[in-house]
PDB file of C-alpha atoms and ligand atoms in Angstrom:
ATOM      1  CA  UNK A 484     -19.903   2.460 -16.334  1.00 70.00           C
ATOM      2  CA  UNK A 485     -17.504   2.436 -13.390  1.00 76.00           C
ATOM      3  CA  UNK A 486     -15.391  -0.411 -11.991  1.00 77.00           C
ATOM      4  CA  UNK A 487     -17.406  -2.766  -9.739  1.00 76.00           C
ATOM      5  CA  UNK A 488     -16.963  -2.952  -6.763  1.00 74.00           C
ATOM      6  CA  UNK A 489     -16.199   0.750  -6.761  1.00 88.00           C
ATOM      7  CA  UNK A 490     -14.320   3.103  -4.480  1.00 96.00           C
ATOM      8  CA  UNK A 491     -14.212   6.873  -4.767  1.00 97.00           C
ATOM      9  CA  UNK A 492     -10.954   7.218  -6.638  1.00 98.00           C
ATOM     10  CA  UNK A 493      -8.682   9.271  -8.851  1.00 98.00           C
ATOM     11  CA  UNK A 494      -7.250   7.735 -11.969  1.00 98.00           C
ATOM     12  CA  UNK A 495      -4.489   9.314 -14.057  1.00 98.00           C
ATOM     13  CA  UNK A 496      -3.466   7.615 -17.296  1.00 97.00           C
ATOM     14  CA  UNK A 497       0.276   7.213 -17.725  1.00 98.00           C
ATOM     15  CA  UNK A 498       2.396   6.436 -20.747  1.00 96.00           C
ATOM     16  CA  UNK A 499       4.023   3.240 -19.505  1.00 98.00           C
ATOM     17  CA  UNK A 500       2.510  -0.131 -18.592  1.00 97.00           C
ATOM     18  CA  UNK A 501       3.163   0.359 -14.855  1.00 98.00           C
ATOM     19  CA  UNK A 502       0.357   1.387 -12.475  1.00 98.00           C
ATOM     20  CA  UNK A 503       0.985   2.777  -9.010  1.00 99.00           C
ATOM     21  CA  UNK A 504      -1.818   1.903  -6.600  1.00 99.00           C
ATOM     22  CA  UNK A 505      -1.701   4.818  -4.128  1.00 99.00           C
ATOM     23  CA  UNK A 506      -3.059   4.159  -0.628  1.00 99.00           C
ATOM     24  CA  UNK A 507      -3.289   7.137   1.722  1.00 98.00           C
ATOM     25  CA  UNK A 508      -2.876   7.330   5.501  1.00 98.00           C
ATOM     26  CA  UNK A 509      -5.568   7.955   8.134  1.00 98.00           C
ATOM     27  CA  UNK A 510      -7.334  11.249   7.408  1.00 98.00           C
ATOM     28  CA  UNK A 511      -6.135  11.313   3.799  1.00 98.00           C
ATOM     29  CA  UNK A 512      -8.090  11.008   0.593  1.00 98.00           C
ATOM     30  CA  UNK A 513      -7.769   9.950  -3.043  1.00 98.00           C
ATOM     31  CA  UNK A 514      -5.986  13.185  -4.037  1.00 98.00           C
ATOM     32  CA  UNK A 515      -3.288  13.143  -1.331  1.00 97.00           C
ATOM     33  CA  UNK A 516      -0.701  10.845  -2.879  1.00 98.00           C
ATOM     34  CA  UNK A 517      -1.039  11.883  -6.534  1.00 98.00           C
ATOM     35  CA  UNK A 518       2.019  14.225  -6.307  1.00 98.00           C
ATOM     36  CA  UNK A 519       3.992  11.458  -4.545  1.00 98.00           C
ATOM     37  CA  UNK A 520       3.020   9.004  -7.286  1.00 98.00           C
ATOM     38  CA  UNK A 521       4.186  11.434  -9.972  1.00 98.00           C
ATOM     39  CA  UNK A 522       7.474  11.903  -8.144  1.00 98.00           C
ATOM     40  CA  UNK A 523       8.035   8.162  -7.803  1.00 98.00           C
ATOM     41  CA  UNK A 524       7.337   7.494 -11.482  1.00 98.00           C
ATOM     42  CA  UNK A 525       6.405  10.314 -13.890  1.00 98.00           C
ATOM     43  CA  UNK A 526       5.251   7.810 -16.537  1.00 98.00           C
ATOM     44  CA  UNK A 527       3.110   5.366 -14.556  1.00 98.00           C
ATOM     45  CA  UNK A 528      -0.677   5.345 -14.425  1.00 98.00           C
ATOM     46  CA  UNK A 529      -1.965   6.292 -10.984  1.00 98.00           C
ATOM     47  CA  UNK A 530      -4.921   4.620  -9.289  1.00 98.00           C
ATOM     48  CA  UNK A 531      -5.782   6.200  -5.967  1.00 98.00           C
ATOM     49  CA  UNK A 532      -8.860   5.058  -3.988  1.00 98.00           C
ATOM     50  CA  UNK A 533     -10.264   6.659  -0.842  1.00 98.00           C
ATOM     51  CA  UNK A 534     -10.634   4.371   2.202  1.00 98.00           C
ATOM     52  CA  UNK A 535     -14.290   3.662   3.055  1.00 97.00           C
ATOM     53  CA  UNK A 536     -14.043   3.677   6.842  1.00 97.00           C
ATOM     54  CA  UNK A 537     -14.567   6.934   8.716  1.00 97.00           C
ATOM     55  CA  UNK A 538     -12.900   7.380  12.109  1.00 96.00           C
ATOM     56  CA  UNK A 539     -14.075  10.670  13.605  1.00 96.00           C
ATOM     57  CA  UNK A 540     -14.580  11.913  10.055  1.00 97.00           C
ATOM     58  CA  UNK A 541     -11.154  10.707   8.878  1.00 98.00           C
ATOM     59  CA  UNK A 542     -11.059   8.221   5.976  1.00 98.00           C
ATOM     60  CA  UNK A 543      -9.190   4.938   6.567  1.00 98.00           C
ATOM     61  CA  UNK A 544      -8.987   1.607   4.789  1.00 98.00           C
ATOM     62  CA  UNK A 545     -10.136  -0.557   7.729  1.00 98.00           C
ATOM     63  CA  UNK A 546     -11.365  -0.251  11.315  1.00 98.00           C
ATOM     64  CA  UNK A 547      -9.096  -0.239  14.321  1.00 98.00           C
ATOM     65  CA  UNK A 548      -9.947  -0.780  17.972  1.00 96.00           C
ATOM     66  CA  UNK A 549      -7.115   1.469  19.192  1.00 93.00           C
ATOM     67  CA  UNK A 550      -3.851   2.882  17.823  1.00 89.00           C
ATOM     68  CA  UNK A 551      -2.077  -0.114  16.260  1.00 89.00           C
ATOM     69  CA  UNK A 552      -4.828  -2.583  17.349  1.00 95.00           C
ATOM     70  CA  UNK A 553      -6.720  -3.681  14.275  1.00 98.00           C
ATOM     71  CA  UNK A 554     -10.242  -5.100  13.846  1.00 98.00           C
ATOM     72  CA  UNK A 555      -9.047  -8.219  12.052  1.00 98.00           C
ATOM     73  CA  UNK A 556     -12.421  -9.301  10.660  1.00 98.00           C
ATOM     74  CA  UNK A 557     -12.959  -5.857   9.168  1.00 98.00           C
ATOM     75  CA  UNK A 558      -9.378  -5.796   7.891  1.00 98.00           C
ATOM     76  CA  UNK A 559      -9.899  -9.092   6.026  1.00 98.00           C
ATOM     77  CA  UNK A 560     -13.218  -7.936   4.522  1.00 98.00           C
ATOM     78  CA  UNK A 561     -11.801  -4.551   3.489  1.00 98.00           C
ATOM     79  CA  UNK A 562      -8.660  -6.128   2.045  1.00 98.00           C
ATOM     80  CA  UNK A 563     -10.723  -8.375  -0.220  1.00 98.00           C
ATOM     81  CA  UNK A 564     -13.016  -5.502  -1.187  1.00 97.00           C
ATOM     82  CA  UNK A 565     -10.030  -3.327  -2.136  1.00 98.00           C
ATOM     83  CA  UNK A 566      -8.370  -6.187  -4.044  1.00 98.00           C
ATOM     84  CA  UNK A 567     -11.617  -6.761  -5.991  1.00 98.00           C
ATOM     85  CA  UNK A 568     -11.750  -3.039  -6.798  1.00 98.00           C
ATOM     86  CA  UNK A 569      -8.162  -3.049  -8.094  1.00 98.00           C
ATOM     87  CA  UNK A 570      -8.883  -6.096 -10.280  1.00 98.00           C
ATOM     88  CA  UNK A 571     -12.031  -4.374 -11.628  1.00 97.00           C
ATOM     89  CA  UNK A 572     -10.156  -1.090 -12.234  1.00 97.00           C
ATOM     90  CA  UNK A 573      -7.411  -2.961 -14.115  1.00 98.00           C
ATOM     91  CA  UNK A 574     -10.081  -4.333 -16.488  1.00 97.00           C
ATOM     92  CA  UNK A 575     -11.986  -1.044 -16.696  1.00 96.00           C
ATOM     93  CA  UNK A 576      -8.956   1.130 -17.498  1.00 97.00           C
ATOM     94  CA  UNK A 577      -7.206  -1.566 -19.599  1.00 97.00           C
ATOM     95  CA  UNK A 578      -4.146  -1.746 -17.335  1.00 98.00           C
ATOM     96  CA  UNK A 579      -1.485  -4.463 -17.180  1.00 98.00           C
ATOM     97  CA  UNK A 580      -2.560  -6.714 -14.299  1.00 98.00           C
ATOM     98  CA  UNK A 581       1.005  -7.888 -13.705  1.00 98.00           C
ATOM     99  CA  UNK A 582       2.463  -4.362 -13.477  1.00 98.00           C
ATOM    100  CA  UNK A 583       0.622  -3.005 -10.419  1.00 98.00           C
ATOM    101  CA  UNK A 584       2.887  -1.574  -7.716  1.00 98.00           C
ATOM    102  CA  UNK A 585       1.290  -0.775  -4.355  1.00 99.00           C
ATOM    103  CA  UNK A 586       2.442   2.474  -2.721  1.00 99.00           C
ATOM    104  CA  UNK A 587       1.050   2.900   0.775  1.00 98.00           C
ATOM    105  CA  UNK A 588       1.651   5.282   3.628  1.00 98.00           C
ATOM    106  CA  UNK A 589       0.805   4.326   7.251  1.00 98.00           C
ATOM    107  CA  UNK A 590      -2.779   2.985   7.225  1.00 98.00           C
ATOM    108  CA  UNK A 591      -2.471   2.625   3.426  1.00 98.00           C
ATOM    109  CA  UNK A 592       0.798   0.698   3.822  1.00 98.00           C
ATOM    110  CA  UNK A 593      -0.902  -1.590   6.331  1.00 98.00           C
ATOM    111  CA  UNK A 594      -3.737  -2.524   3.968  1.00 98.00           C
ATOM    112  CA  UNK A 595      -1.173  -2.936   1.156  1.00 99.00           C
ATOM    113  CA  UNK A 596       0.744  -5.403   3.354  1.00 99.00           C
ATOM    114  CA  UNK A 597      -2.519  -7.173   4.150  1.00 98.00           C
ATOM    115  CA  UNK A 598      -3.291  -7.433   0.421  1.00 98.00           C
ATOM    116  CA  UNK A 599       0.166  -8.906  -0.240  1.00 99.00           C
ATOM    117  CA  UNK A 600      -0.553 -11.574   2.385  1.00 98.00           C
ATOM    118  CA  UNK A 601      -4.197 -12.341   1.516  1.00 98.00           C
ATOM    119  CA  UNK A 602      -4.441 -11.477  -2.198  1.00 98.00           C
ATOM    120  CA  UNK A 603      -0.926 -11.943  -3.572  1.00 98.00           C
ATOM    121  CA  UNK A 604      -2.109 -11.877  -7.199  1.00 98.00           C
ATOM    122  CA  UNK A 605      -2.912  -8.152  -7.102  1.00 98.00           C
ATOM    123  CA  UNK A 606       0.541  -6.504  -6.825  1.00 98.00           C
ATOM    124  CA  UNK A 607       3.916  -7.569  -8.186  1.00 98.00           C
ATOM    125  CA  UNK A 608       5.793  -4.993  -6.130  1.00 98.00           C
ATOM    126  CA  UNK A 609       5.130  -2.612  -3.257  1.00 99.00           C
ATOM    127  CA  UNK A 610       6.546   0.441  -1.548  1.00 99.00           C
ATOM    128  CA  UNK A 611       5.447   0.543   2.079  1.00 99.00           C
ATOM    129  CA  UNK A 612       6.092   3.708   4.074  1.00 98.00           C
ATOM    130  CA  UNK A 613       5.752   3.290   7.885  1.00 98.00           C
ATOM    131  CA  UNK A 614       4.049  -0.125   7.693  1.00 98.00           C
ATOM    132  CA  UNK A 615       3.148  -2.566  10.508  1.00 98.00           C
ATOM    133  CA  UNK A 616       2.297  -6.276  10.555  1.00 98.00           C
ATOM    134  CA  UNK A 617      -1.392  -6.076   9.618  1.00 98.00           C
ATOM    135  CA  UNK A 618      -2.223  -9.727  10.369  1.00 98.00           C
ATOM    136  CA  UNK A 619      -0.669 -13.187  10.289  1.00 98.00           C
ATOM    137  CA  UNK A 620      -2.389 -15.249   7.575  1.00 97.00           C
ATOM    138  CA  UNK A 621      -3.423 -18.869   8.289  1.00 95.00           C
ATOM    139  CA  UNK A 622      -1.275 -19.948   5.361  1.00 96.00           C
ATOM    140  CA  UNK A 623       1.646 -17.929   3.995  1.00 98.00           C
ATOM    141  CA  UNK A 624       1.221 -16.922   0.336  1.00 98.00           C
ATOM    142  CA  UNK A 625       3.941 -17.499  -2.251  1.00 98.00           C
ATOM    143  CA  UNK A 626       5.524 -14.073  -2.717  1.00 98.00           C
ATOM    144  CA  UNK A 627       8.670 -15.386  -4.389  1.00 98.00           C
ATOM    145  CA  UNK A 628       8.186 -13.150  -7.444  1.00 98.00           C
ATOM    146  CA  UNK A 629       7.274 -10.048  -5.423  1.00 98.00           C
ATOM    147  CA  UNK A 630       9.674  -7.164  -4.677  1.00 98.00           C
ATOM    148  CA  UNK A 631       8.992  -4.983  -1.644  1.00 98.00           C
ATOM    149  CA  UNK A 632      10.646  -1.799  -0.375  1.00 98.00           C
ATOM    150  CA  UNK A 633       9.903  -0.769   3.202  1.00 98.00           C
ATOM    151  CA  UNK A 634      10.660   2.724   4.514  1.00 98.00           C
ATOM    152  CA  UNK A 635      10.751   3.043   8.301  1.00 98.00           C
ATOM    153  CA  UNK A 636      11.511   5.963  10.617  1.00 98.00           C
ATOM    154  CA  UNK A 637      14.053   5.271  13.356  1.00 97.00           C
ATOM    155  CA  UNK A 638      12.154   7.605  15.728  1.00 97.00           C
ATOM    156  CA  UNK A 639       8.640   6.545  14.739  1.00 98.00           C
ATOM    157  CA  UNK A 640       6.416   6.568  17.870  1.00 97.00           C
ATOM    158  CA  UNK A 641       3.713   4.508  16.076  1.00 97.00           C
ATOM    159  CA  UNK A 642       5.865   1.848  14.379  1.00 98.00           C
ATOM    160  CA  UNK A 643       8.831   0.729  16.533  1.00 97.00           C
ATOM    161  CA  UNK A 644      11.845  -0.852  14.812  1.00 98.00           C
ATOM    162  CA  UNK A 645      10.868  -4.269  16.245  1.00 98.00           C
ATOM    163  CA  UNK A 646       7.531  -4.051  14.373  1.00 98.00           C
ATOM    164  CA  UNK A 647       9.270  -3.213  11.088  1.00 98.00           C
ATOM    165  CA  UNK A 648      11.593  -6.185  11.587  1.00 98.00           C
ATOM    166  CA  UNK A 649       8.626  -8.489  12.280  1.00 98.00           C
ATOM    167  CA  UNK A 650       7.033  -7.377   9.010  1.00 98.00           C
ATOM    168  CA  UNK A 651      10.272  -7.871   7.060  1.00 98.00           C
ATOM    169  CA  UNK A 652      10.648 -11.389   8.493  1.00 98.00           C
ATOM    170  CA  UNK A 653       7.047 -12.314   7.714  1.00 98.00           C
ATOM    171  CA  UNK A 654       7.296 -11.142   4.095  1.00 98.00           C
ATOM    172  CA  UNK A 655      10.673 -12.850   3.637  1.00 98.00           C
ATOM    173  CA  UNK A 656       9.282 -16.099   5.049  1.00 98.00           C
ATOM    174  CA  UNK A 657       6.662 -15.874   2.285  1.00 98.00           C
ATOM    175  CA  UNK A 658       9.546 -15.666  -0.202  1.00 98.00           C
ATOM    176  CA  UNK A 659       9.400 -11.936  -1.049  1.00 98.00           C
ATOM    177  CA  UNK A 660      12.497  -9.965  -1.965  1.00 98.00           C
ATOM    178  CA  UNK A 661      12.410  -7.271   0.753  1.00 98.00           C
ATOM    179  CA  UNK A 662      14.565  -4.154   0.998  1.00 98.00           C
ATOM    180  CA  UNK A 663      14.232  -2.218   4.244  1.00 98.00           C
ATOM    181  CA  UNK A 664      15.515   1.281   4.840  1.00 98.00           C
ATOM    182  CA  UNK A 665      15.523   3.109   8.172  1.00 98.00           C
ATOM    183  CA  UNK A 666      15.521   6.900   7.807  1.00 96.00           C
ATOM    184  CA  UNK A 667      16.243   9.454  10.537  1.00 96.00           C
ATOM    185  CA  UNK A 668      12.596  10.344  10.904  1.00 98.00           C
ATOM    186  CA  UNK A 669       9.396   9.903  12.887  1.00 98.00           C
ATOM    187  CA  UNK A 670       6.073   8.761  11.336  1.00 98.00           C
ATOM    188  CA  UNK A 671       5.943  11.502   8.683  1.00 98.00           C
ATOM    189  CA  UNK A 672       7.400  11.010   5.202  1.00 97.00           C
ATOM    190  CA  UNK A 673      10.728  12.670   4.375  1.00 97.00           C
ATOM    191  CA  UNK A 674      12.447  13.594   1.097  1.00 97.00           C
ATOM    192  CA  UNK A 675      14.951  10.867   1.843  1.00 97.00           C
ATOM    193  CA  UNK A 676      12.156   8.257   1.892  1.00 98.00           C
ATOM    194  CA  UNK A 677      10.851   9.460  -1.443  1.00 98.00           C
ATOM    195  CA  UNK A 678      14.181   9.694  -3.280  1.00 98.00           C
ATOM    196  CA  UNK A 679      15.325   6.292  -2.003  1.00 98.00           C
ATOM    197  CA  UNK A 680      12.025   4.640  -2.938  1.00 98.00           C
ATOM    198  CA  UNK A 681      12.152   6.309  -6.373  1.00 98.00           C
ATOM    199  CA  UNK A 682      15.669   4.978  -7.029  1.00 98.00           C
ATOM    200  CA  UNK A 683      14.582   1.497  -5.951  1.00 98.00           C
ATOM    201  CA  UNK A 684      11.545   1.643  -8.244  1.00 98.00           C
ATOM    202  CA  UNK A 685      13.698   2.725 -11.217  1.00 96.00           C
ATOM    203  CA  UNK A 686      15.703  -0.475 -10.853  1.00 90.00           C
ATOM    204  CA  UNK A 687      12.579  -2.700 -10.902  1.00 86.00           C
TER     205      UNK A 687
HETATM  206  C1  MLT I1781      -3.195   2.093  11.389  1.00 80.37           C
HETATM  207  O1  MLT I1781      -4.179   2.263  12.086  1.00 80.37           O
HETATM  208  O2  MLT I1781      -3.244   1.582  10.260  1.00 80.37           O
HETATM  209  C2  MLT I1781      -1.897   2.503  11.964  1.00 80.37           C
HETATM  210  O3  MLT I1781      -2.013   2.699  13.316  1.00 80.37           O
HETATM  211  C3  MLT I1781      -1.346   3.707  11.289  1.00 80.37           C
HETATM  212  C4  MLT I1781      -2.281   4.862  11.406  1.00 80.37           C
HETATM  213  O4  MLT I1781      -3.157   4.984  10.575  1.00 80.37           O
HETATM  214  O5  MLT I1781      -2.104   5.682  12.310  1.00 80.37           O
END
């Protein structure tokens, strides 16, 4: 038996009750972020699905019409599908449903942000590297018990600082506790992102 609905995924059992939900960027796969997950928390379980959309052969979590222009209907459908998978995987692997931390990079961070806004019951915390505003929900969720760390690059050609600030404001309006950190970097992840996110996670 596998979780239903299913995604191709990697699962690594940890020895604490925390689970990191690892969400890769465009062109990544379920194996990509396993080393990052281990670095962020050596004891957590790791759940790492592969996005189901293919863009020129590159896996993603939802369709886009152009760089930074999202297919909102597909995004909503894919967000719910991913949230249902996480809930099923939590049951299947006997994980603590209230200890799931989303860790997303780029496209993965965008679907994580979408899940926070549309399915707030899935994650109690999130680390979002190079995230954008995925959508504006009709009704803001109550994220008052959710802690979010956002890592942005101050020379990111894909996510300008104004976009990061819009996301921070949106999540704060929903009541989330948001920490934002600008690193001297472009869109790619740096050691500084990882060590700062790891320190933040330790304090959660
Ligand atoms: C997206 O499509 O989610 C963003 O543009 C980031 C990317 O994947 O390049």
